[in-house]
Short mmCIF file of C-alpha atoms in Angstrom, two decimals:
data_model
loop_
_atom_site.label_atom_id
_atom_site.label_comp_id
_atom_site.label_asym_id
_atom_site.label_seq_id
_atom_site.Cartn_x
_atom_site.Cartn_y
_atom_site.Cartn_z
CA UNK A 1 -131.69 114.30 22.96
CA UNK A 2 -129.43 113.25 20.08
CA UNK A 3 -130.66 116.11 17.90
CA UNK A 4 -129.99 118.62 20.66
CA UNK A 5 -126.45 117.35 21.10
CA UNK A 6 -125.91 117.37 17.33
CA UNK A 7 -127.14 120.96 17.29
CA UNK A 8 -124.01 121.94 19.19
CA UNK A 9 -121.92 120.64 16.31
CA UNK A 10 -121.79 123.82 14.22
CA UNK A 11 -120.80 126.35 16.92
CA UNK A 12 -118.32 123.86 18.38
CA UNK A 13 -116.88 123.30 14.91
CA UNK A 14 -115.73 126.92 14.87
CA UNK A 15 -114.30 126.77 18.39
CA UNK A 16 -112.80 123.27 18.25
CA UNK A 17 -113.45 121.48 14.93
CA UNK A 18 -112.86 117.96 16.26
CA UNK A 19 -115.47 118.36 19.02
CA UNK A 20 -117.95 119.86 16.57
CA UNK A 21 -117.44 116.89 14.27
CA UNK A 22 -117.98 114.39 17.09
CA UNK A 23 -121.13 116.10 18.33
CA UNK A 24 -122.58 116.18 14.81
CA UNK A 25 -122.44 112.39 14.71
CA UNK A 26 -125.32 112.19 17.23
CA UNK A 27 -127.70 113.04 14.37
CA UNK A 28 -125.66 111.84 11.44
CA UNK A 29 -128.49 111.77 8.90
CA UNK A 30 -129.39 115.46 9.27
CA UNK A 31 -128.36 118.01 6.64
CA UNK A 32 -126.47 120.01 9.25
CA UNK A 33 -124.39 116.97 10.22
CA UNK A 34 -123.74 116.23 6.55
CA UNK A 35 -122.41 119.77 6.11
CA UNK A 36 -120.17 119.48 9.18
CA UNK A 37 -118.86 116.07 8.04
CA UNK A 38 -117.81 117.41 4.62
CA UNK A 39 -116.47 120.67 6.11
CA UNK A 40 -114.43 118.67 8.60
CA UNK A 41 -113.09 116.56 5.72
CA UNK A 42 -111.97 119.72 3.93
CA UNK A 43 -110.29 120.96 7.09
CA UNK A 44 -108.70 117.55 7.64
CA UNK A 45 -107.08 117.70 4.20
CA UNK A 46 -105.97 121.28 4.79
CA UNK A 47 -104.43 120.32 8.15
CA UNK A 48 -102.02 117.71 6.77
CA UNK A 49 -98.54 118.82 7.78
CA UNK A 50 -96.50 117.01 5.08
CA UNK A 51 -93.83 116.41 7.71
CA UNK A 52 -94.08 112.61 7.50
CA UNK A 53 -91.81 111.94 4.53
CA UNK A 54 -92.95 108.34 4.17
CA UNK A 55 -96.61 109.30 3.75
CA UNK A 56 -98.44 109.50 0.43
CA UNK A 57 -99.37 113.09 1.24
CA UNK A 58 -95.72 114.15 1.29
CA UNK A 59 -95.11 112.68 -2.17
CA UNK A 60 -98.27 114.26 -3.58
CA UNK A 61 -97.35 117.63 -2.10
CA UNK A 62 -93.93 117.46 -3.78
CA UNK A 63 -95.56 116.45 -7.07
CA UNK A 64 -97.96 119.39 -6.78
CA UNK A 65 -95.09 121.78 -6.06
CA UNK A 66 -93.38 120.65 -9.29
CA UNK A 67 -96.57 120.50 -11.34
CA UNK A 68 -96.56 122.13 -14.76
CA UNK A 69 -99.95 123.81 -15.21
CA UNK A 70 -99.18 125.06 -18.70
CA UNK A 71 -100.87 121.96 -20.19
CA UNK A 72 -104.08 122.80 -22.01
CA UNK A 73 -107.21 120.64 -22.12
CA UNK A 74 -106.44 119.02 -25.49
CA UNK A 75 -102.90 118.12 -24.42
CA UNK A 76 -104.15 116.56 -21.18
CA UNK A 77 -106.67 114.37 -23.01
CA UNK A 78 -104.08 113.34 -25.60
CA UNK A 79 -101.56 112.36 -22.92
CA UNK A 80 -104.19 110.34 -21.10
CA UNK A 81 -105.26 108.51 -24.27
CA UNK A 82 -101.62 107.65 -24.93
CA UNK A 83 -101.33 106.21 -21.43
CA UNK A 84 -98.83 108.82 -20.29
CA UNK A 85 -101.06 109.92 -17.38
CA UNK A 86 -101.94 107.20 -14.89
CA UNK A 87 -104.65 109.10 -13.03
CA UNK A 88 -106.70 111.83 -14.64
CA UNK A 89 -108.30 112.77 -11.31
CA UNK A 90 -105.03 113.83 -9.70
CA UNK A 91 -104.04 115.79 -12.80
CA UNK A 92 -107.33 117.71 -12.87
CA UNK A 93 -107.12 118.32 -9.12
CA UNK A 94 -103.57 119.65 -9.48
CA UNK A 95 -104.49 121.78 -12.48
CA UNK A 96 -107.57 123.43 -10.95
CA UNK A 97 -105.79 124.18 -7.68
CA UNK A 98 -102.63 125.47 -9.35
CA UNK A 99 -104.64 128.15 -11.19
CA UNK A 100 -104.95 130.18 -8.00
CA UNK A 101 -102.38 128.80 -5.51
CA UNK A 102 -99.19 126.78 -5.11
CA UNK A 103 -100.13 125.77 -1.55
CA UNK A 104 -100.53 121.95 -1.31
CA UNK A 105 -102.77 122.42 1.72
CA UNK A 106 -105.41 124.00 -0.53
CA UNK A 107 -105.10 121.12 -3.00
CA UNK A 108 -105.53 118.65 -0.16
CA UNK A 109 -108.52 120.60 1.17
CA UNK A 110 -110.24 120.15 -2.18
CA UNK A 111 -109.30 116.45 -2.26
CA UNK A 112 -110.60 116.13 1.30
CA UNK A 113 -113.94 117.65 0.40
CA UNK A 114 -114.49 115.25 -2.50
CA UNK A 115 -113.43 112.25 -0.44
CA UNK A 116 -115.50 113.38 2.55
CA UNK A 117 -118.64 113.73 0.43
CA UNK A 118 -118.31 110.17 -0.91
CA UNK A 119 -117.36 108.82 2.52
CA UNK A 120 -120.49 110.40 4.00
CA UNK A 121 -122.71 108.88 1.31
CA UNK A 122 -121.29 105.42 2.04
CA UNK A 123 -121.83 105.80 5.77
CA UNK A 124 -125.42 106.80 5.05
CA UNK A 125 -125.89 103.52 3.17
CA UNK A 126 -124.87 101.58 6.26
CA UNK A 127 -126.78 103.68 8.77
CA UNK A 128 -129.96 103.51 6.70
CA UNK A 129 -129.99 99.74 7.31
CA UNK A 130 -130.02 99.80 11.09
CA UNK A 131 -133.31 101.73 11.50
CA UNK A 132 -134.13 101.78 15.24
CA UNK A 133 -132.13 98.72 16.21
CA UNK A 134 -128.90 99.95 17.76
CA UNK A 135 -126.69 98.27 20.37
CA UNK A 136 -123.02 97.62 21.02
CA UNK A 137 -122.83 95.02 18.24
CA UNK A 138 -124.25 97.39 15.66
CA UNK A 139 -121.89 100.09 16.94
CA UNK A 140 -118.90 97.77 16.49
CA UNK A 141 -119.86 96.94 12.89
CA UNK A 142 -120.30 100.65 12.16
CA UNK A 143 -116.91 101.39 13.73
CA UNK A 144 -115.21 98.82 11.51
CA UNK A 145 -117.02 100.15 8.46
CA UNK A 146 -115.99 103.71 9.36
CA UNK A 147 -112.37 102.55 9.73
CA UNK A 148 -112.32 101.63 6.05
CA UNK A 149 -113.96 104.87 4.93
CA UNK A 150 -111.96 106.91 7.47
CA UNK A 151 -111.00 110.50 6.75
CA UNK A 152 -107.38 109.50 7.28
CA UNK A 153 -107.63 107.92 3.82
CA UNK A 154 -107.45 111.48 2.45
CA UNK A 155 -103.70 110.99 2.93
CA UNK A 156 -103.74 108.70 -0.13
CA UNK A 157 -106.68 110.34 -1.87
CA UNK A 158 -106.14 108.83 -5.34
CA UNK A 159 -106.94 105.22 -4.51
CA UNK A 160 -109.32 105.84 -1.64
CA UNK A 161 -111.52 108.37 -3.42
CA UNK A 162 -111.82 105.81 -6.22
CA UNK A 163 -112.58 103.14 -3.61
CA UNK A 164 -115.39 105.26 -2.12
CA UNK A 165 -116.88 105.75 -5.58
CA UNK A 166 -116.49 102.04 -6.37
CA UNK A 167 -118.36 100.99 -3.23
CA UNK A 168 -121.14 103.52 -3.67
CA UNK A 169 -121.58 102.77 -7.38
CA UNK A 170 -121.38 98.98 -6.92
CA UNK A 171 -123.98 99.11 -4.15
CA UNK A 172 -126.48 100.83 -6.43
CA UNK A 173 -125.42 99.02 -9.61
CA UNK A 174 -125.22 95.46 -8.27
CA UNK A 175 -127.36 95.37 -5.14
CA UNK A 176 -130.03 97.97 -5.99
CA UNK A 177 -130.04 97.09 -9.70
CA UNK A 178 -129.75 100.69 -10.87
CA UNK A 179 -127.86 100.38 -14.16
CA UNK A 180 -127.10 104.10 -14.31
CA UNK A 181 -124.37 103.53 -11.73
CA UNK A 182 -122.36 101.50 -14.21
CA UNK A 183 -120.87 104.88 -15.11
CA UNK A 184 -119.59 105.26 -11.55
CA UNK A 185 -117.84 101.90 -11.84
CA UNK A 186 -116.45 102.78 -15.27
CA UNK A 187 -114.75 106.00 -14.14
CA UNK A 188 -112.94 104.54 -11.10
CA UNK A 189 -109.72 103.97 -13.12
CA UNK A 190 -109.65 107.73 -13.71
CA UNK A 191 -109.01 108.07 -9.98
CA UNK A 192 -106.41 105.32 -9.76
CA UNK A 193 -105.14 102.93 -12.44
CA UNK A 194 -105.33 100.09 -9.88
CA UNK A 195 -109.08 99.83 -10.53
CA UNK A 196 -108.53 98.72 -14.11
CA UNK A 197 -108.78 94.98 -13.32
CA UNK A 198 -111.74 95.24 -10.92
CA UNK A 199 -113.85 97.53 -13.11
CA UNK A 200 -114.45 94.97 -15.92
CA UNK A 201 -114.94 92.20 -13.34
CA UNK A 202 -117.87 94.05 -11.74
CA UNK A 203 -119.45 94.75 -15.12
CA UNK A 204 -119.03 91.12 -16.24
CA UNK A 205 -120.51 89.98 -12.93
CA UNK A 206 -123.56 92.20 -13.35
CA UNK A 207 -124.38 91.55 -16.99
CA UNK A 208 -123.24 87.94 -17.44
CA UNK A 209 -122.43 86.02 -14.26
CA UNK A 210 -124.75 86.90 -11.40
CA UNK A 211 -127.89 85.07 -12.67
CA UNK A 212 -125.92 81.81 -12.41
CA UNK A 213 -124.32 82.48 -9.03
CA UNK A 214 -127.33 82.81 -6.73
CA UNK A 215 -131.09 82.57 -6.49
CA UNK A 216 -133.73 82.81 -3.77
CA UNK A 217 -132.56 79.55 -2.21
CA UNK A 218 -128.89 80.45 -1.86
CA UNK A 219 -125.56 80.95 -3.62
CA UNK A 220 -124.51 78.42 -6.22
CA UNK A 221 -121.96 75.70 -5.42
CA UNK A 222 -119.71 77.20 -8.13
CA UNK A 223 -119.42 80.50 -6.27
CA UNK A 224 -119.12 78.74 -2.92
CA UNK A 225 -116.16 76.65 -4.07
CA UNK A 226 -114.62 79.60 -5.90
CA UNK A 227 -114.64 81.51 -2.62
CA UNK A 228 -113.07 78.62 -0.70
CA UNK A 229 -110.50 77.88 -3.43
CA UNK A 230 -109.35 81.49 -3.75
CA UNK A 231 -109.02 81.70 0.03
CA UNK A 232 -106.82 78.60 0.12
CA UNK A 233 -104.74 79.66 -2.88
CA UNK A 234 -104.09 83.08 -1.34
CA UNK A 235 -102.00 81.40 1.38
CA UNK A 236 -99.60 79.79 -1.08
CA UNK A 237 -99.26 82.61 -3.60
CA UNK A 238 -96.10 84.64 -3.12
CA UNK A 239 -95.83 88.28 -4.16
CA UNK A 240 -96.15 88.57 -7.94
CA UNK A 241 -96.37 84.80 -8.40
CA UNK A 242 -98.91 85.50 -11.17
CA UNK A 243 -97.30 86.92 -14.31
CA UNK A 244 -99.33 89.71 -15.91
CA UNK A 245 -96.64 90.71 -18.39
CA UNK A 246 -99.01 89.85 -21.23
CA UNK A 247 -100.84 93.12 -20.52
CA UNK A 248 -97.92 95.15 -21.81
CA UNK A 249 -96.88 92.62 -24.47
CA UNK A 250 -100.36 92.70 -26.03
CA UNK A 251 -100.64 96.52 -25.80
CA UNK A 252 -103.71 96.34 -23.60
CA UNK A 253 -102.28 99.41 -21.84
CA UNK A 254 -99.50 101.68 -22.98
CA UNK A 255 -97.23 104.47 -21.78
CA UNK A 256 -96.92 105.21 -18.07
CA UNK A 257 -99.77 102.87 -17.19
CA UNK A 258 -98.11 99.87 -18.84
CA UNK A 259 -94.74 100.77 -17.30
CA UNK A 260 -96.28 100.97 -13.84
CA UNK A 261 -98.05 97.62 -14.25
CA UNK A 262 -94.81 96.07 -15.46
CA UNK A 263 -92.97 97.47 -12.43
CA UNK A 264 -95.58 96.16 -9.99
CA UNK A 265 -95.22 92.70 -11.54
CA UNK A 266 -91.41 92.76 -11.38
CA UNK A 267 -88.88 91.14 -9.05
CA UNK A 268 -87.80 94.60 -7.97
CA UNK A 269 -91.29 95.40 -6.66
CA UNK A 270 -91.34 92.06 -4.85
CA UNK A 271 -88.02 92.73 -3.14
CA UNK A 272 -89.12 96.26 -2.15
CA UNK A 273 -92.28 94.89 -0.51
CA UNK A 274 -90.30 92.27 1.42
CA UNK A 275 -87.66 94.75 2.59
CA UNK A 276 -90.30 97.21 3.79
CA UNK A 277 -92.03 94.54 5.86
CA UNK A 278 -88.75 93.32 7.33
CA UNK A 279 -87.55 96.82 8.24
CA UNK A 280 -90.83 98.25 9.59
CA UNK A 281 -92.29 97.23 12.94
CA UNK A 282 -95.65 98.65 11.86
CA UNK A 283 -95.79 96.58 8.66
CA UNK A 284 -94.63 93.47 10.50
CA UNK A 285 -97.42 93.82 13.07
CA UNK A 286 -99.94 94.66 10.36
CA UNK A 287 -98.92 91.52 8.47
CA UNK A 288 -100.05 89.28 11.34
CA UNK A 289 -103.29 91.16 11.89
CA UNK A 290 -104.04 90.82 8.17
CA UNK A 291 -103.72 87.07 8.60
CA UNK A 292 -106.28 87.14 11.43
CA UNK A 293 -108.60 89.31 9.32
CA UNK A 294 -108.48 86.90 6.39
CA UNK A 295 -109.36 83.97 8.64
CA UNK A 296 -112.10 85.99 10.34
CA UNK A 297 -113.85 87.10 7.14
CA UNK A 298 -113.70 83.55 5.78
CA UNK A 299 -115.44 82.22 8.89
CA UNK A 300 -117.89 85.15 8.97
CA UNK A 301 -118.95 84.65 5.35
CA UNK A 302 -119.54 80.93 5.88
CA UNK A 303 -121.51 81.72 9.04
CA UNK A 304 -123.71 84.19 7.16
CA UNK A 305 -124.24 81.67 4.38
CA UNK A 306 -125.51 79.07 6.86
CA UNK A 307 -127.56 81.70 8.71
CA UNK A 308 -129.33 82.71 5.50
CA UNK A 309 -130.14 79.08 4.72
CA UNK A 310 -132.12 78.89 7.98
CA UNK A 311 -134.24 81.95 7.19
CA UNK A 312 -137.81 81.22 6.20
CA UNK A 313 -139.47 83.24 3.48
CA UNK A 314 -137.92 85.35 0.73
CA UNK A 315 -134.13 85.34 1.04
CA UNK A 316 -133.28 86.89 -2.32
CA UNK A 317 -132.06 90.21 -0.88
CA UNK A 318 -129.60 88.49 1.44
CA UNK A 319 -128.35 86.09 -1.21
CA UNK A 320 -127.86 88.97 -3.64
CA UNK A 321 -125.47 90.67 -1.23
CA UNK A 322 -123.84 87.44 -0.05
CA UNK A 323 -123.09 86.36 -3.62
CA UNK A 324 -121.38 89.66 -4.42
CA UNK A 325 -119.45 89.56 -1.12
CA UNK A 326 -118.14 86.08 -1.96
CA UNK A 327 -117.34 87.09 -5.52
CA UNK A 328 -115.48 90.25 -4.49
CA UNK A 329 -113.55 88.45 -1.77
CA UNK A 330 -112.56 85.77 -4.29
CA UNK A 331 -110.98 88.48 -6.42
CA UNK A 332 -109.47 90.27 -3.41
CA UNK A 333 -107.86 87.10 -2.02
CA UNK A 334 -105.98 86.61 -5.29
CA UNK A 335 -105.19 90.33 -5.57
CA UNK A 336 -103.22 90.15 -2.30
CA UNK A 337 -100.42 88.47 -4.25
CA UNK A 338 -99.67 91.81 -5.94
CA UNK A 339 -98.07 94.85 -4.27
CA UNK A 340 -100.86 97.00 -2.77
CA UNK A 341 -103.43 94.43 -3.88
CA UNK A 342 -104.51 93.90 -0.27
CA UNK A 343 -106.32 97.24 -0.47
CA UNK A 344 -109.11 95.48 -2.34
CA UNK A 345 -109.73 93.38 0.75
CA UNK A 346 -110.54 96.62 2.57
CA UNK A 347 -113.24 97.38 0.00
CA UNK A 348 -114.58 93.83 0.37
CA UNK A 349 -114.80 94.40 4.13
CA UNK A 350 -117.24 97.25 3.49
CA UNK A 351 -119.66 94.92 1.72
CA UNK A 352 -119.26 92.32 4.45
CA UNK A 353 -120.02 94.85 7.21
CA UNK A 354 -123.06 96.01 5.25
CA UNK A 355 -124.39 92.46 5.02
CA UNK A 356 -123.70 91.81 8.70
CA UNK A 357 -125.64 94.92 9.76
CA UNK A 358 -128.59 94.03 7.51
CA UNK A 359 -128.65 90.46 8.83
CA UNK A 360 -128.10 91.35 12.48
CA UNK A 361 -130.95 93.86 12.62
CA UNK A 362 -133.47 91.15 11.71
CA UNK A 363 -131.86 87.85 12.63
CA UNK A 364 -129.52 88.34 15.58
CA UNK A 365 -128.82 85.42 17.89
CA UNK A 366 -126.18 84.33 20.37
CA UNK A 367 -123.79 82.92 17.75
CA UNK A 368 -124.14 86.02 15.60
CA UNK A 369 -123.16 88.18 18.56
CA UNK A 370 -120.11 85.98 19.16
CA UNK A 371 -119.02 86.40 15.54
CA UNK A 372 -119.36 90.17 15.81
CA UNK A 373 -117.56 90.24 19.17
CA UNK A 374 -114.53 88.52 17.66
CA UNK A 375 -114.26 91.29 15.07
CA UNK A 376 -113.02 93.71 17.75
CA UNK A 377 -109.67 92.05 18.50
CA UNK A 378 -109.25 91.04 14.86
CA UNK A 379 -109.74 94.55 13.47
CA UNK A 380 -108.31 96.35 16.53
CA UNK A 381 -105.01 97.24 14.87
CA UNK A 382 -106.77 98.81 11.87
CA UNK A 383 -109.23 100.64 14.11
CA UNK A 384 -106.54 102.14 16.32
CA UNK A 385 -104.01 102.96 13.61
CA UNK A 386 -106.36 104.26 10.93
CA UNK A 387 -108.62 106.31 13.19
CA UNK A 388 -105.94 107.46 15.61
CA UNK A 389 -102.25 106.95 14.97
CA UNK A 390 -102.23 107.81 11.27
CA UNK A 391 -104.06 111.09 11.88
CA UNK A 392 -101.67 111.88 14.73
CA UNK A 393 -98.70 111.33 12.40
CA UNK A 394 -99.82 113.32 9.37
CA UNK A 395 -101.80 116.25 10.82
CA UNK A 396 -100.47 119.51 12.19
CA UNK A 397 -100.68 119.66 16.03
CA UNK A 398 -102.91 122.73 15.80
CA UNK A 399 -105.65 120.56 14.32
CA UNK A 400 -106.21 118.93 17.71
CA UNK A 401 -106.53 122.04 19.85
CA UNK A 402 -106.85 125.08 17.57
CA UNK A 403 -110.02 126.80 16.45
CA UNK A 404 -111.14 126.88 12.82
CA UNK A 405 -109.59 130.28 12.01
CA UNK A 406 -106.30 129.47 13.74
CA UNK A 407 -105.87 126.32 11.64
CA UNK A 408 -106.68 128.19 8.42
CA UNK A 409 -104.39 131.15 9.12
CA UNK A 410 -101.51 128.88 10.14
CA UNK A 411 -101.49 127.18 6.75
CA UNK A 412 -102.06 130.18 4.46
CA UNK A 413 -98.41 130.73 3.52
CA UNK A 414 -97.33 127.09 3.61
CA UNK A 415 -94.56 126.09 1.21
CA UNK A 416 -93.12 122.58 1.03
#
């Protein structure tokens, strides 16, 4: 039945892309559904209207419109080595697109395709865990996971494409022990300079720390107390209460990268963050939901830790994931003290949802179901805004009711 419904995805995609996308989800693992998912991602990027001036997409579109594509390969590499280019990925994306068009919709279509491909791969990781066990609790965990790999993240493609690569690479590098994927972790700063602190942490964890942080019996007390301590400290740290000025002083980074890091660690950045929260109803509401999420994930992780302790037999697989979840959350809790640092919590949520699905499929009980049920109100704001409201704000109205060709033709001559 599911395959027959999914079979309608391709013809419906031409007539009404959104309906074709939704129907393809009935058989998500098929090659046809994979094609539709990535094609829909490309169309999603192309359909961004750039009318929301506060959105990342508007700023990127303006940057693309003013982009100088006269730079040659050697000059680009030199500028990057000197630290004058914060993100090589955006530069390459701009350069390749600008060769044949000045339309930012085309640039965003390409960005959407790359993001969509990585987003699909990450969803496959989660869905491969559930096998035949599927109920409303599994669906809820998948929904939350999808919220943090949502196609609406194409709006800010620099960080979120890097985040998709970081999750996928870390899953194979840390949890599947495939050392080849260290290269995936290493290149994440090329997508967004914000991954510079987390990239070495993951490598240090893999090659030096993890043997001491867990075993078949459970996670070590050191990691357990690190997780608890970082959670507690995160409540008392104010924005930029940790001084990272030494990074620029010691020439760890230079040029634009160092200047950006210095700005993010400045009083000016702190005041901007506070003023945005105070003046925006959305950010004020989000602030309180983020508090609930932090409390929820803390309780959920401790619940999973105790649940694993009760399992008989080999528990190494579960402890491997739990240890990395606790380690990554420990970093993310502290990172929230920096502007935009809370985004790392969203990546940590992906690993938590993965662990919860793996555990629930084999060891569900009444308390586990209660924990999962509480995730709905806690994550409700993110679910509704990310999957609904944000798309409504940034996409052209034609996306919701137009056919494939109508959407394409409408944007052919777009100029910002």
